[in-house]
């Protein structure tokens, strides 16, 4: 029997590329996302003509459709669940922080409570963020003190701590990834690298936040999915 993966947040940039990677290895994949599948240019796995037959998609919202999601996962019986789902966008989290806490903490806790009873589960991969560490200078270790500075970062850090309690109490098989500043083909056009390329082709000036003083390191999507 083929190895089975559930990928939550399957329509996200990283999630869709991760699915493409899994299908190339001929795994069976169930993708779950709250939005319908967007244009194929944003979903690289739809171009995988041989592997896409091993993929099925479920549109469901963690905040509203937990029974539907739980039932589908139980029926699929995955060995691995990889969770990319989150309310993202750092600056926007200040506008409606309760929405970020609802999606990134409360609904996630409900999901994990369901998953810990899943007998087929070997590993749960929770995709989180280095934002939980706040402003850092260079590399940090996994046990670096949390110092979140935005509602988004607080919500992600809170969920991380919740999962650590499940690890200690139930031996829940969780591991974390913290890739940041990912880029690559098919990325949403509002992100800095595709937007820069687009503006350059159009001859338009690009406004830089904070006066262009921020420094960022970027990692390619293929490196992220292979590491994951």
mmCIF file with all atom_site columns, C-alpha atoms in Angstrom:
data_model
loop_
_atom_site.group_PDB
_atom_site.id
_atom_site.type_symbol
_atom_site.label_atom_id
_atom_site.label_alt_id
_atom_site.label_comp_id
_atom_site.label_asym_id
_atom_site.label_entity_id
_atom_site.label_seq_id
_atom_site.pdbx_PDB_ins_code
_atom_site.Cartn_x
_atom_site.Cartn_y
_atom_site.Cartn_z
_atom_site.occupancy
_atom_site.B_iso_or_equiv
_atom_site.pdbx_formal_charge
_atom_site.auth_seq_id
_atom_site.auth_comp_id
_atom_site.auth_asym_id
_atom_site.auth_atom_id
_atom_site.pdbx_PDB_model_num
ATOM 1   C CA . UNK A 1 1   ? 0.000   0.000  0.000   1.00 0.00 ? 1   UNK A CA 1
ATOM 2   C CA . UNK A 1 2   ? 1.329   3.442  -0.941  1.00 0.00 ? 2   UNK A CA 1
ATOM 3   C CA . UNK A 1 3   ? 2.334   5.904  1.743   1.00 0.00 ? 3   UNK A CA 1
ATOM 4   C CA . UNK A 1 4   ? -0.453  8.399  2.394   1.00 0.00 ? 4   UNK A CA 1
ATOM 5   C CA . UNK A 1 5   ? -0.058  12.084 3.199   1.00 0.00 ? 5   UNK A CA 1
ATOM 6   C CA . UNK A 1 6   ? -2.649  14.629 4.246   1.00 0.00 ? 6   UNK A CA 1
ATOM 7   C CA . UNK A 1 7   ? -1.579  18.175 3.393   1.00 0.00 ? 7   UNK A CA 1
ATOM 8   C CA . UNK A 1 8   ? -3.617  20.880 5.119   1.00 0.00 ? 8   UNK A CA 1
ATOM 9   C CA . UNK A 1 9   ? -3.368  24.290 3.504   1.00 0.00 ? 9   UNK A CA 1
ATOM 10  C CA . UNK A 1 10  ? -2.893  22.598 0.140   1.00 0.00 ? 10  UNK A CA 1
ATOM 11  C CA . UNK A 1 11  ? -3.631  25.733 -1.909  1.00 0.00 ? 11  UNK A CA 1
ATOM 12  C CA . UNK A 1 12  ? -0.847  27.713 -0.255  1.00 0.00 ? 12  UNK A CA 1
ATOM 13  C CA . UNK A 1 13  ? 2.366   28.402 -2.162  1.00 0.00 ? 13  UNK A CA 1
ATOM 14  C CA . UNK A 1 14  ? 4.463   26.042 -0.071  1.00 0.00 ? 14  UNK A CA 1
ATOM 15  C CA . UNK A 1 15  ? 1.694   23.477 0.376   1.00 0.00 ? 15  UNK A CA 1
ATOM 16  C CA . UNK A 1 16  ? 0.998   23.135 -3.348  1.00 0.00 ? 16  UNK A CA 1
ATOM 17  C CA . UNK A 1 17  ? 4.697   22.756 -4.149  1.00 0.00 ? 17  UNK A CA 1
ATOM 18  C CA . UNK A 1 18  ? 5.054   20.169 -1.382  1.00 0.00 ? 18  UNK A CA 1
ATOM 19  C CA . UNK A 1 19  ? 2.178   18.172 -2.899  1.00 0.00 ? 19  UNK A CA 1
ATOM 20  C CA . UNK A 1 20  ? 3.888   18.265 -6.294  1.00 0.00 ? 20  UNK A CA 1
ATOM 21  C CA . UNK A 1 21  ? 7.017   16.876 -4.622  1.00 0.00 ? 21  UNK A CA 1
ATOM 22  C CA . UNK A 1 22  ? 5.025   14.061 -2.981  1.00 0.00 ? 22  UNK A CA 1
ATOM 23  C CA . UNK A 1 23  ? 3.256   13.106 -6.208  1.00 0.00 ? 23  UNK A CA 1
ATOM 24  C CA . UNK A 1 24  ? 6.594   12.881 -7.992  1.00 0.00 ? 24  UNK A CA 1
ATOM 25  C CA . UNK A 1 25  ? 7.475   10.196 -5.443  1.00 0.00 ? 25  UNK A CA 1
ATOM 26  C CA . UNK A 1 26  ? 4.148   8.428  -6.189  1.00 0.00 ? 26  UNK A CA 1
ATOM 27  C CA . UNK A 1 27  ? 2.634   8.911  -2.741  1.00 0.00 ? 27  UNK A CA 1
ATOM 28  C CA . UNK A 1 28  ? -1.127  9.163  -2.223  1.00 0.00 ? 28  UNK A CA 1
ATOM 29  C CA . UNK A 1 29  ? -2.137  12.658 -1.108  1.00 0.00 ? 29  UNK A CA 1
ATOM 30  C CA . UNK A 1 30  ? -5.283  14.243 0.295   1.00 0.00 ? 30  UNK A CA 1
ATOM 31  C CA . UNK A 1 31  ? -5.142  18.035 0.070   1.00 0.00 ? 31  UNK A CA 1
ATOM 32  C CA . UNK A 1 32  ? -7.375  20.159 2.293   1.00 0.00 ? 32  UNK A CA 1
ATOM 33  C CA . UNK A 1 33  ? -7.877  23.909 1.923   1.00 0.00 ? 33  UNK A CA 1
ATOM 34  C CA . UNK A 1 34  ? -10.579 26.397 2.844   1.00 0.00 ? 34  UNK A CA 1
ATOM 35  C CA . UNK A 1 35  ? -10.487 27.949 -0.641  1.00 0.00 ? 35  UNK A CA 1
ATOM 36  C CA . UNK A 1 36  ? -11.281 26.384 -3.975  1.00 0.00 ? 36  UNK A CA 1
ATOM 37  C CA . UNK A 1 37  ? -8.322  25.417 -6.118  1.00 0.00 ? 37  UNK A CA 1
ATOM 38  C CA . UNK A 1 38  ? -7.062  28.609 -7.825  1.00 0.00 ? 38  UNK A CA 1
ATOM 39  C CA . UNK A 1 39  ? -5.702  29.004 -11.339 1.00 0.00 ? 39  UNK A CA 1
ATOM 40  C CA . UNK A 1 40  ? -3.389  26.171 -12.355 1.00 0.00 ? 40  UNK A CA 1
ATOM 41  C CA . UNK A 1 41  ? -0.436  28.572 -12.520 1.00 0.00 ? 41  UNK A CA 1
ATOM 42  C CA . UNK A 1 42  ? -0.514  28.611 -8.700  1.00 0.00 ? 42  UNK A CA 1
ATOM 43  C CA . UNK A 1 43  ? -0.860  24.811 -8.348  1.00 0.00 ? 43  UNK A CA 1
ATOM 44  C CA . UNK A 1 44  ? 2.221   23.061 -9.754  1.00 0.00 ? 44  UNK A CA 1
ATOM 45  C CA . UNK A 1 45  ? 0.886   19.602 -8.910  1.00 0.00 ? 45  UNK A CA 1
ATOM 46  C CA . UNK A 1 46  ? -1.863  19.952 -11.532 1.00 0.00 ? 46  UNK A CA 1
ATOM 47  C CA . UNK A 1 47  ? 0.891   19.860 -14.144 1.00 0.00 ? 47  UNK A CA 1
ATOM 48  C CA . UNK A 1 48  ? 2.049   16.502 -12.799 1.00 0.00 ? 48  UNK A CA 1
ATOM 49  C CA . UNK A 1 49  ? 0.034   14.429 -15.280 1.00 0.00 ? 49  UNK A CA 1
ATOM 50  C CA . UNK A 1 50  ? 1.223   11.074 -13.940 1.00 0.00 ? 50  UNK A CA 1
ATOM 51  C CA . UNK A 1 51  ? 1.070   11.836 -10.234 1.00 0.00 ? 51  UNK A CA 1
ATOM 52  C CA . UNK A 1 52  ? -2.151  13.841 -10.080 1.00 0.00 ? 52  UNK A CA 1
ATOM 53  C CA . UNK A 1 53  ? -4.195  10.621 -10.270 1.00 0.00 ? 53  UNK A CA 1
ATOM 54  C CA . UNK A 1 54  ? -2.926  9.928  -6.720  1.00 0.00 ? 54  UNK A CA 1
ATOM 55  C CA . UNK A 1 55  ? -4.303  13.250 -5.455  1.00 0.00 ? 55  UNK A CA 1
ATOM 56  C CA . UNK A 1 56  ? -7.715  14.166 -4.106  1.00 0.00 ? 56  UNK A CA 1
ATOM 57  C CA . UNK A 1 57  ? -8.893  17.552 -2.887  1.00 0.00 ? 57  UNK A CA 1
ATOM 58  C CA . UNK A 1 58  ? -11.279 18.549 -0.108  1.00 0.00 ? 58  UNK A CA 1
ATOM 59  C CA . UNK A 1 59  ? -12.478 22.112 0.305   1.00 0.00 ? 59  UNK A CA 1
ATOM 60  C CA . UNK A 1 60  ? -13.048 22.643 4.016   1.00 0.00 ? 60  UNK A CA 1
ATOM 61  C CA . UNK A 1 61  ? -12.422 25.370 6.596   1.00 0.00 ? 61  UNK A CA 1
ATOM 62  C CA . UNK A 1 62  ? -10.736 24.532 9.910   1.00 0.00 ? 62  UNK A CA 1
ATOM 63  C CA . UNK A 1 63  ? -12.883 27.162 11.607  1.00 0.00 ? 63  UNK A CA 1
ATOM 64  C CA . UNK A 1 64  ? -16.195 25.810 10.329  1.00 0.00 ? 64  UNK A CA 1
ATOM 65  C CA . UNK A 1 65  ? -15.844 22.234 9.038   1.00 0.00 ? 65  UNK A CA 1
ATOM 66  C CA . UNK A 1 66  ? -13.887 20.309 11.672  1.00 0.00 ? 66  UNK A CA 1
ATOM 67  C CA . UNK A 1 67  ? -16.207 17.282 11.604  1.00 0.00 ? 67  UNK A CA 1
ATOM 68  C CA . UNK A 1 68  ? -15.936 17.121 7.827   1.00 0.00 ? 68  UNK A CA 1
ATOM 69  C CA . UNK A 1 69  ? -12.143 17.371 7.984   1.00 0.00 ? 69  UNK A CA 1
ATOM 70  C CA . UNK A 1 70  ? -11.821 14.824 10.787  1.00 0.00 ? 70  UNK A CA 1
ATOM 71  C CA . UNK A 1 71  ? -14.046 12.347 8.968   1.00 0.00 ? 71  UNK A CA 1
ATOM 72  C CA . UNK A 1 72  ? -12.097 12.693 5.711   1.00 0.00 ? 72  UNK A CA 1
ATOM 73  C CA . UNK A 1 73  ? -8.742  12.236 7.440   1.00 0.00 ? 73  UNK A CA 1
ATOM 74  C CA . UNK A 1 74  ? -9.940  9.192  9.394   1.00 0.00 ? 74  UNK A CA 1
ATOM 75  C CA . UNK A 1 75  ? -11.249 7.609  6.210   1.00 0.00 ? 75  UNK A CA 1
ATOM 76  C CA . UNK A 1 76  ? -8.037  8.355  4.293   1.00 0.00 ? 76  UNK A CA 1
ATOM 77  C CA . UNK A 1 77  ? -5.884  6.843  7.110   1.00 0.00 ? 77  UNK A CA 1
ATOM 78  C CA . UNK A 1 78  ? -2.674  8.828  6.471   1.00 0.00 ? 78  UNK A CA 1
ATOM 79  C CA . UNK A 1 79  ? 0.667   7.956  7.983   1.00 0.00 ? 79  UNK A CA 1
ATOM 80  C CA . UNK A 1 80  ? 1.734   11.592 7.715   1.00 0.00 ? 80  UNK A CA 1
ATOM 81  C CA . UNK A 1 81  ? -0.107  14.881 8.174   1.00 0.00 ? 81  UNK A CA 1
ATOM 82  C CA . UNK A 1 82  ? 1.658   18.088 7.134   1.00 0.00 ? 82  UNK A CA 1
ATOM 83  C CA . UNK A 1 83  ? -0.081  21.296 8.180   1.00 0.00 ? 83  UNK A CA 1
ATOM 84  C CA . UNK A 1 84  ? 0.637   24.501 6.240   1.00 0.00 ? 84  UNK A CA 1
ATOM 85  C CA . UNK A 1 85  ? -2.664  26.147 7.173   1.00 0.00 ? 85  UNK A CA 1
ATOM 86  C CA . UNK A 1 86  ? -2.589  29.469 9.000   1.00 0.00 ? 86  UNK A CA 1
ATOM 87  C CA . UNK A 1 87  ? -3.939  32.974 8.982   1.00 0.00 ? 87  UNK A CA 1
ATOM 88  C CA . UNK A 1 88  ? -0.829  34.674 7.619   1.00 0.00 ? 88  UNK A CA 1
ATOM 89  C CA . UNK A 1 89  ? 0.195   38.259 6.849   1.00 0.00 ? 89  UNK A CA 1
ATOM 90  C CA . UNK A 1 90  ? 2.072   39.765 9.762   1.00 0.00 ? 90  UNK A CA 1
ATOM 91  C CA . UNK A 1 91  ? 1.082   43.432 9.573   1.00 0.00 ? 91  UNK A CA 1
ATOM 92  C CA . UNK A 1 92  ? -2.598  42.674 8.895   1.00 0.00 ? 92  UNK A CA 1
ATOM 93  C CA . UNK A 1 93  ? -2.816  40.660 12.117  1.00 0.00 ? 93  UNK A CA 1
ATOM 94  C CA . UNK A 1 94  ? -2.936  43.964 14.028  1.00 0.00 ? 94  UNK A CA 1
ATOM 95  C CA . UNK A 1 95  ? -6.227  44.837 12.323  1.00 0.00 ? 95  UNK A CA 1
ATOM 96  C CA . UNK A 1 96  ? -8.239  41.833 13.540  1.00 0.00 ? 96  UNK A CA 1
ATOM 97  C CA . UNK A 1 97  ? -6.094  39.832 15.971  1.00 0.00 ? 97  UNK A CA 1
ATOM 98  C CA . UNK A 1 98  ? -9.033  37.708 17.127  1.00 0.00 ? 98  UNK A CA 1
ATOM 99  C CA . UNK A 1 99  ? -9.236  36.192 13.627  1.00 0.00 ? 99  UNK A CA 1
ATOM 100 C CA . UNK A 1 100 ? -5.599  35.152 13.802  1.00 0.00 ? 100 UNK A CA 1
ATOM 101 C CA . UNK A 1 101 ? -6.050  33.569 17.245  1.00 0.00 ? 101 UNK A CA 1
ATOM 102 C CA . UNK A 1 102 ? -9.190  31.741 16.126  1.00 0.00 ? 102 UNK A CA 1
ATOM 103 C CA . UNK A 1 103 ? -7.511  30.196 13.081  1.00 0.00 ? 103 UNK A CA 1
ATOM 104 C CA . UNK A 1 104 ? -3.945  29.745 14.326  1.00 0.00 ? 104 UNK A CA 1
ATOM 105 C CA . UNK A 1 105 ? -4.692  28.608 17.875  1.00 0.00 ? 105 UNK A CA 1
ATOM 106 C CA . UNK A 1 106 ? -8.283  27.593 18.687  1.00 0.00 ? 106 UNK A CA 1
ATOM 107 C CA . UNK A 1 107 ? -9.047  25.705 15.471  1.00 0.00 ? 107 UNK A CA 1
ATOM 108 C CA . UNK A 1 108 ? -5.601  24.149 15.467  1.00 0.00 ? 108 UNK A CA 1
ATOM 109 C CA . UNK A 1 109 ? -6.133  22.827 18.992  1.00 0.00 ? 109 UNK A CA 1
ATOM 110 C CA . UNK A 1 110 ? -9.394  21.219 17.852  1.00 0.00 ? 110 UNK A CA 1
ATOM 111 C CA . UNK A 1 111 ? -7.567  19.640 14.898  1.00 0.00 ? 111 UNK A CA 1
ATOM 112 C CA . UNK A 1 112 ? -4.775  18.247 17.065  1.00 0.00 ? 112 UNK A CA 1
ATOM 113 C CA . UNK A 1 113 ? -7.273  16.781 19.502  1.00 0.00 ? 113 UNK A CA 1
ATOM 114 C CA . UNK A 1 114 ? -8.753  14.842 16.566  1.00 0.00 ? 114 UNK A CA 1
ATOM 115 C CA . UNK A 1 115 ? -5.373  13.811 15.179  1.00 0.00 ? 115 UNK A CA 1
ATOM 116 C CA . UNK A 1 116 ? -4.061  12.402 18.443  1.00 0.00 ? 116 UNK A CA 1
ATOM 117 C CA . UNK A 1 117 ? -6.710  9.661  18.192  1.00 0.00 ? 117 UNK A CA 1
ATOM 118 C CA . UNK A 1 118 ? -5.669  8.744  14.630  1.00 0.00 ? 118 UNK A CA 1
ATOM 119 C CA . UNK A 1 119 ? -4.174  5.260  14.850  1.00 0.00 ? 119 UNK A CA 1
ATOM 120 C CA . UNK A 1 120 ? -2.493  5.386  11.437  1.00 0.00 ? 120 UNK A CA 1
ATOM 121 C CA . UNK A 1 121 ? -0.487  8.541  12.219  1.00 0.00 ? 121 UNK A CA 1
ATOM 122 C CA . UNK A 1 122 ? 3.305   8.173  12.295  1.00 0.00 ? 122 UNK A CA 1
ATOM 123 C CA . UNK A 1 123 ? 4.337   11.832 12.125  1.00 0.00 ? 123 UNK A CA 1
ATOM 124 C CA . UNK A 1 124 ? 2.628   15.209 12.275  1.00 0.00 ? 124 UNK A CA 1
ATOM 125 C CA . UNK A 1 125 ? 4.607   18.061 10.698  1.00 0.00 ? 125 UNK A CA 1
ATOM 126 C CA . UNK A 1 126 ? 3.536   21.492 11.921  1.00 0.00 ? 126 UNK A CA 1
ATOM 127 C CA . UNK A 1 127 ? 4.690   24.316 9.676   1.00 0.00 ? 127 UNK A CA 1
ATOM 128 C CA . UNK A 1 128 ? 5.324   27.287 11.932  1.00 0.00 ? 128 UNK A CA 1
ATOM 129 C CA . UNK A 1 129 ? 7.484   30.416 11.845  1.00 0.00 ? 129 UNK A CA 1
ATOM 130 C CA . UNK A 1 130 ? 10.679  31.978 13.232  1.00 0.00 ? 130 UNK A CA 1
ATOM 131 C CA . UNK A 1 131 ? 8.499   35.046 13.914  1.00 0.00 ? 131 UNK A CA 1
ATOM 132 C CA . UNK A 1 132 ? 7.800   33.414 17.291  1.00 0.00 ? 132 UNK A CA 1
ATOM 133 C CA . UNK A 1 133 ? 11.387  34.263 18.246  1.00 0.00 ? 133 UNK A CA 1
ATOM 134 C CA . UNK A 1 134 ? 10.907  37.965 17.524  1.00 0.00 ? 134 UNK A CA 1
ATOM 135 C CA . UNK A 1 135 ? 13.792  39.992 16.157  1.00 0.00 ? 135 UNK A CA 1
ATOM 136 C CA . UNK A 1 136 ? 16.943  37.893 15.995  1.00 0.00 ? 136 UNK A CA 1
ATOM 137 C CA . UNK A 1 137 ? 20.488  38.417 14.775  1.00 0.00 ? 137 UNK A CA 1
ATOM 138 C CA . UNK A 1 138 ? 21.647  35.397 12.801  1.00 0.00 ? 138 UNK A CA 1
ATOM 139 C CA . UNK A 1 139 ? 20.933  31.730 13.489  1.00 0.00 ? 139 UNK A CA 1
ATOM 140 C CA . UNK A 1 140 ? 19.001  30.591 16.549  1.00 0.00 ? 140 UNK A CA 1
ATOM 141 C CA . UNK A 1 141 ? 18.472  27.154 18.082  1.00 0.00 ? 141 UNK A CA 1
ATOM 142 C CA . UNK A 1 142 ? 15.067  25.508 18.454  1.00 0.00 ? 142 UNK A CA 1
ATOM 143 C CA . UNK A 1 143 ? 15.000  26.176 22.214  1.00 0.00 ? 143 UNK A CA 1
ATOM 144 C CA . UNK A 1 144 ? 15.604  29.904 21.731  1.00 0.00 ? 144 UNK A CA 1
ATOM 145 C CA . UNK A 1 145 ? 13.300  31.967 23.938  1.00 0.00 ? 145 UNK A CA 1
ATOM 146 C CA . UNK A 1 146 ? 10.032  33.020 22.367  1.00 0.00 ? 146 UNK A CA 1
ATOM 147 C CA . UNK A 1 147 ? 9.674   36.794 22.030  1.00 0.00 ? 147 UNK A CA 1
ATOM 148 C CA . UNK A 1 148 ? 6.835   37.417 19.540  1.00 0.00 ? 148 UNK A CA 1
ATOM 149 C CA . UNK A 1 149 ? 6.142   41.015 18.587  1.00 0.00 ? 149 UNK A CA 1
ATOM 150 C CA . UNK A 1 150 ? 2.921   40.771 16.531  1.00 0.00 ? 150 UNK A CA 1
ATOM 151 C CA . UNK A 1 151 ? -0.468  39.050 16.975  1.00 0.00 ? 151 UNK A CA 1
ATOM 152 C CA . UNK A 1 152 ? 0.500   36.707 14.124  1.00 0.00 ? 152 UNK A CA 1
ATOM 153 C CA . UNK A 1 153 ? 3.714   35.681 15.891  1.00 0.00 ? 153 UNK A CA 1
ATOM 154 C CA . UNK A 1 154 ? 1.903   35.309 19.233  1.00 0.00 ? 154 UNK A CA 1
ATOM 155 C CA . UNK A 1 155 ? -0.704  33.035 17.635  1.00 0.00 ? 155 UNK A CA 1
ATOM 156 C CA . UNK A 1 156 ? 1.907   30.815 16.017  1.00 0.00 ? 156 UNK A CA 1
ATOM 157 C CA . UNK A 1 157 ? 4.033   30.645 19.160  1.00 0.00 ? 157 UNK A CA 1
ATOM 158 C CA . UNK A 1 158 ? 1.004   29.779 21.287  1.00 0.00 ? 158 UNK A CA 1
ATOM 159 C CA . UNK A 1 159 ? 0.153   26.882 18.989  1.00 0.00 ? 159 UNK A CA 1
ATOM 160 C CA . UNK A 1 160 ? 3.755   25.659 19.156  1.00 0.00 ? 160 UNK A CA 1
ATOM 161 C CA . UNK A 1 161 ? 3.591   25.607 22.958  1.00 0.00 ? 161 UNK A CA 1
ATOM 162 C CA . UNK A 1 162 ? 0.251   23.817 22.868  1.00 0.00 ? 162 UNK A CA 1
ATOM 163 C CA . UNK A 1 163 ? 1.762   21.099 20.659  1.00 0.00 ? 163 UNK A CA 1
ATOM 164 C CA . UNK A 1 164 ? 4.684   20.697 23.041  1.00 0.00 ? 164 UNK A CA 1
ATOM 165 C CA . UNK A 1 165 ? 2.211   19.925 25.828  1.00 0.00 ? 165 UNK A CA 1
ATOM 166 C CA . UNK A 1 166 ? 0.655   17.239 23.583  1.00 0.00 ? 166 UNK A CA 1
ATOM 167 C CA . UNK A 1 167 ? 4.119   15.843 22.897  1.00 0.00 ? 167 UNK A CA 1
ATOM 168 C CA . UNK A 1 168 ? 4.855   15.568 26.621  1.00 0.00 ? 168 UNK A CA 1
ATOM 169 C CA . UNK A 1 169 ? 1.415   14.364 27.705  1.00 0.00 ? 169 UNK A CA 1
ATOM 170 C CA . UNK A 1 170 ? 0.452   12.012 24.845  1.00 0.00 ? 170 UNK A CA 1
ATOM 171 C CA . UNK A 1 171 ? 3.740   11.516 22.969  1.00 0.00 ? 171 UNK A CA 1
ATOM 172 C CA . UNK A 1 172 ? 2.002   13.145 20.029  1.00 0.00 ? 172 UNK A CA 1
ATOM 173 C CA . UNK A 1 173 ? 4.436   12.663 17.112  1.00 0.00 ? 173 UNK A CA 1
ATOM 174 C CA . UNK A 1 174 ? 4.933   16.327 16.221  1.00 0.00 ? 174 UNK A CA 1
ATOM 175 C CA . UNK A 1 175 ? 7.912   17.994 14.564  1.00 0.00 ? 175 UNK A CA 1
ATOM 176 C CA . UNK A 1 176 ? 8.189   21.655 13.536  1.00 0.00 ? 176 UNK A CA 1
ATOM 177 C CA . UNK A 1 177 ? 9.529   23.470 10.474  1.00 0.00 ? 177 UNK A CA 1
ATOM 178 C CA . UNK A 1 178 ? 10.290  27.206 10.377  1.00 0.00 ? 178 UNK A CA 1
ATOM 179 C CA . UNK A 1 179 ? 11.099  28.226 6.803   1.00 0.00 ? 179 UNK A CA 1
ATOM 180 C CA . UNK A 1 180 ? 10.845  31.949 6.144   1.00 0.00 ? 180 UNK A CA 1
ATOM 181 C CA . UNK A 1 181 ? 11.084  34.236 3.110   1.00 0.00 ? 181 UNK A CA 1
ATOM 182 C CA . UNK A 1 182 ? 10.424  31.437 0.631   1.00 0.00 ? 182 UNK A CA 1
ATOM 183 C CA . UNK A 1 183 ? 10.337  32.214 -3.084  1.00 0.00 ? 183 UNK A CA 1
ATOM 184 C CA . UNK A 1 184 ? 9.956   30.417 -6.407  1.00 0.00 ? 184 UNK A CA 1
ATOM 185 C CA . UNK A 1 185 ? 7.836   29.959 -9.546  1.00 0.00 ? 185 UNK A CA 1
ATOM 186 C CA . UNK A 1 186 ? 4.087   30.308 -9.118  1.00 0.00 ? 186 UNK A CA 1
ATOM 187 C CA . UNK A 1 187 ? 4.303   32.485 -6.006  1.00 0.00 ? 187 UNK A CA 1
ATOM 188 C CA . UNK A 1 188 ? 1.555   35.028 -5.382  1.00 0.00 ? 188 UNK A CA 1
ATOM 189 C CA . UNK A 1 189 ? 2.320   38.276 -7.173  1.00 0.00 ? 189 UNK A CA 1
ATOM 190 C CA . UNK A 1 190 ? 2.156   40.478 -4.058  1.00 0.00 ? 190 UNK A CA 1
ATOM 191 C CA . UNK A 1 191 ? 5.284   38.815 -2.643  1.00 0.00 ? 191 UNK A CA 1
ATOM 192 C CA . UNK A 1 192 ? 8.487   40.829 -2.892  1.00 0.00 ? 192 UNK A CA 1
ATOM 193 C CA . UNK A 1 193 ? 10.461  38.816 -5.482  1.00 0.00 ? 193 UNK A CA 1
ATOM 194 C CA . UNK A 1 194 ? 7.702   38.251 -8.092  1.00 0.00 ? 194 UNK A CA 1
ATOM 195 C CA . UNK A 1 195 ? 6.469   41.807 -7.530  1.00 0.00 ? 195 UNK A CA 1
ATOM 196 C CA . UNK A 1 196 ? 9.971   43.188 -8.115  1.00 0.00 ? 196 UNK A CA 1
ATOM 197 C CA . UNK A 1 197 ? 10.266  41.202 -11.353 1.00 0.00 ? 197 UNK A CA 1
ATOM 198 C CA . UNK A 1 198 ? 6.821   42.327 -12.475 1.00 0.00 ? 198 UNK A CA 1
ATOM 199 C CA . UNK A 1 199 ? 7.490   46.001 -11.718 1.00 0.00 ? 199 UNK A CA 1
ATOM 200 C CA . UNK A 1 200 ? 10.834  45.842 -13.511 1.00 0.00 ? 200 UNK A CA 1
ATOM 201 C CA . UNK A 1 201 ? 9.161   44.485 -16.649 1.00 0.00 ? 201 UNK A CA 1
ATOM 202 C CA . UNK A 1 202 ? 6.493   47.190 -16.435 1.00 0.00 ? 202 UNK A CA 1
ATOM 203 C CA . UNK A 1 203 ? 8.999   49.983 -15.797 1.00 0.00 ? 203 UNK A CA 1
ATOM 204 C CA . UNK A 1 204 ? 7.299   50.913 -12.537 1.00 0.00 ? 204 UNK A CA 1
ATOM 205 C CA . UNK A 1 205 ? 8.896   52.015 -9.267  1.00 0.00 ? 205 UNK A CA 1
ATOM 206 C CA . UNK A 1 206 ? 8.575   49.609 -6.351  1.00 0.00 ? 206 UNK A CA 1
ATOM 207 C CA . UNK A 1 207 ? 7.772   51.006 -2.918  1.00 0.00 ? 207 UNK A CA 1
ATOM 208 C CA . UNK A 1 208 ? 9.898   49.422 -0.197  1.00 0.00 ? 208 UNK A CA 1
ATOM 209 C CA . UNK A 1 209 ? 8.598   49.148 3.354   1.00 0.00 ? 209 UNK A CA 1
ATOM 210 C CA . UNK A 1 210 ? 10.602  50.844 6.107   1.00 0.00 ? 210 UNK A CA 1
ATOM 211 C CA . UNK A 1 211 ? 12.486  52.882 3.509   1.00 0.00 ? 211 UNK A CA 1
ATOM 212 C CA . UNK A 1 212 ? 14.302  49.842 2.138   1.00 0.00 ? 212 UNK A CA 1
ATOM 213 C CA . UNK A 1 213 ? 16.474  49.392 5.242   1.00 0.00 ? 213 UNK A CA 1
ATOM 214 C CA . UNK A 1 214 ? 15.289  45.864 6.069   1.00 0.00 ? 214 UNK A CA 1
ATOM 215 C CA . UNK A 1 215 ? 17.614  42.963 5.270   1.00 0.00 ? 215 UNK A CA 1
ATOM 216 C CA . UNK A 1 216 ? 16.213  39.520 4.451   1.00 0.00 ? 216 UNK A CA 1
ATOM 217 C CA . UNK A 1 217 ? 17.608  36.135 3.463   1.00 0.00 ? 217 UNK A CA 1
ATOM 218 C CA . UNK A 1 218 ? 15.500  34.067 1.061   1.00 0.00 ? 218 UNK A CA 1
ATOM 219 C CA . UNK A 1 219 ? 15.242  30.315 0.473   1.00 0.00 ? 219 UNK A CA 1
ATOM 220 C CA . UNK A 1 220 ? 13.992  28.625 -2.708  1.00 0.00 ? 220 UNK A CA 1
ATOM 221 C CA . UNK A 1 221 ? 10.777  26.603 -2.564  1.00 0.00 ? 221 UNK A CA 1
ATOM 222 C CA . UNK A 1 222 ? 12.453  23.423 -3.847  1.00 0.00 ? 222 UNK A CA 1
ATOM 223 C CA . UNK A 1 223 ? 14.892  23.491 -0.910  1.00 0.00 ? 223 UNK A CA 1
ATOM 224 C CA . UNK A 1 224 ? 11.991  23.948 1.512   1.00 0.00 ? 224 UNK A CA 1
ATOM 225 C CA . UNK A 1 225 ? 9.883   21.066 0.193   1.00 0.00 ? 225 UNK A CA 1
ATOM 226 C CA . UNK A 1 226 ? 12.837  18.685 0.017   1.00 0.00 ? 226 UNK A CA 1
ATOM 227 C CA . UNK A 1 227 ? 13.799  19.546 3.603   1.00 0.00 ? 227 UNK A CA 1
ATOM 228 C CA . UNK A 1 228 ? 10.226  19.109 4.774   1.00 0.00 ? 228 UNK A CA 1
#
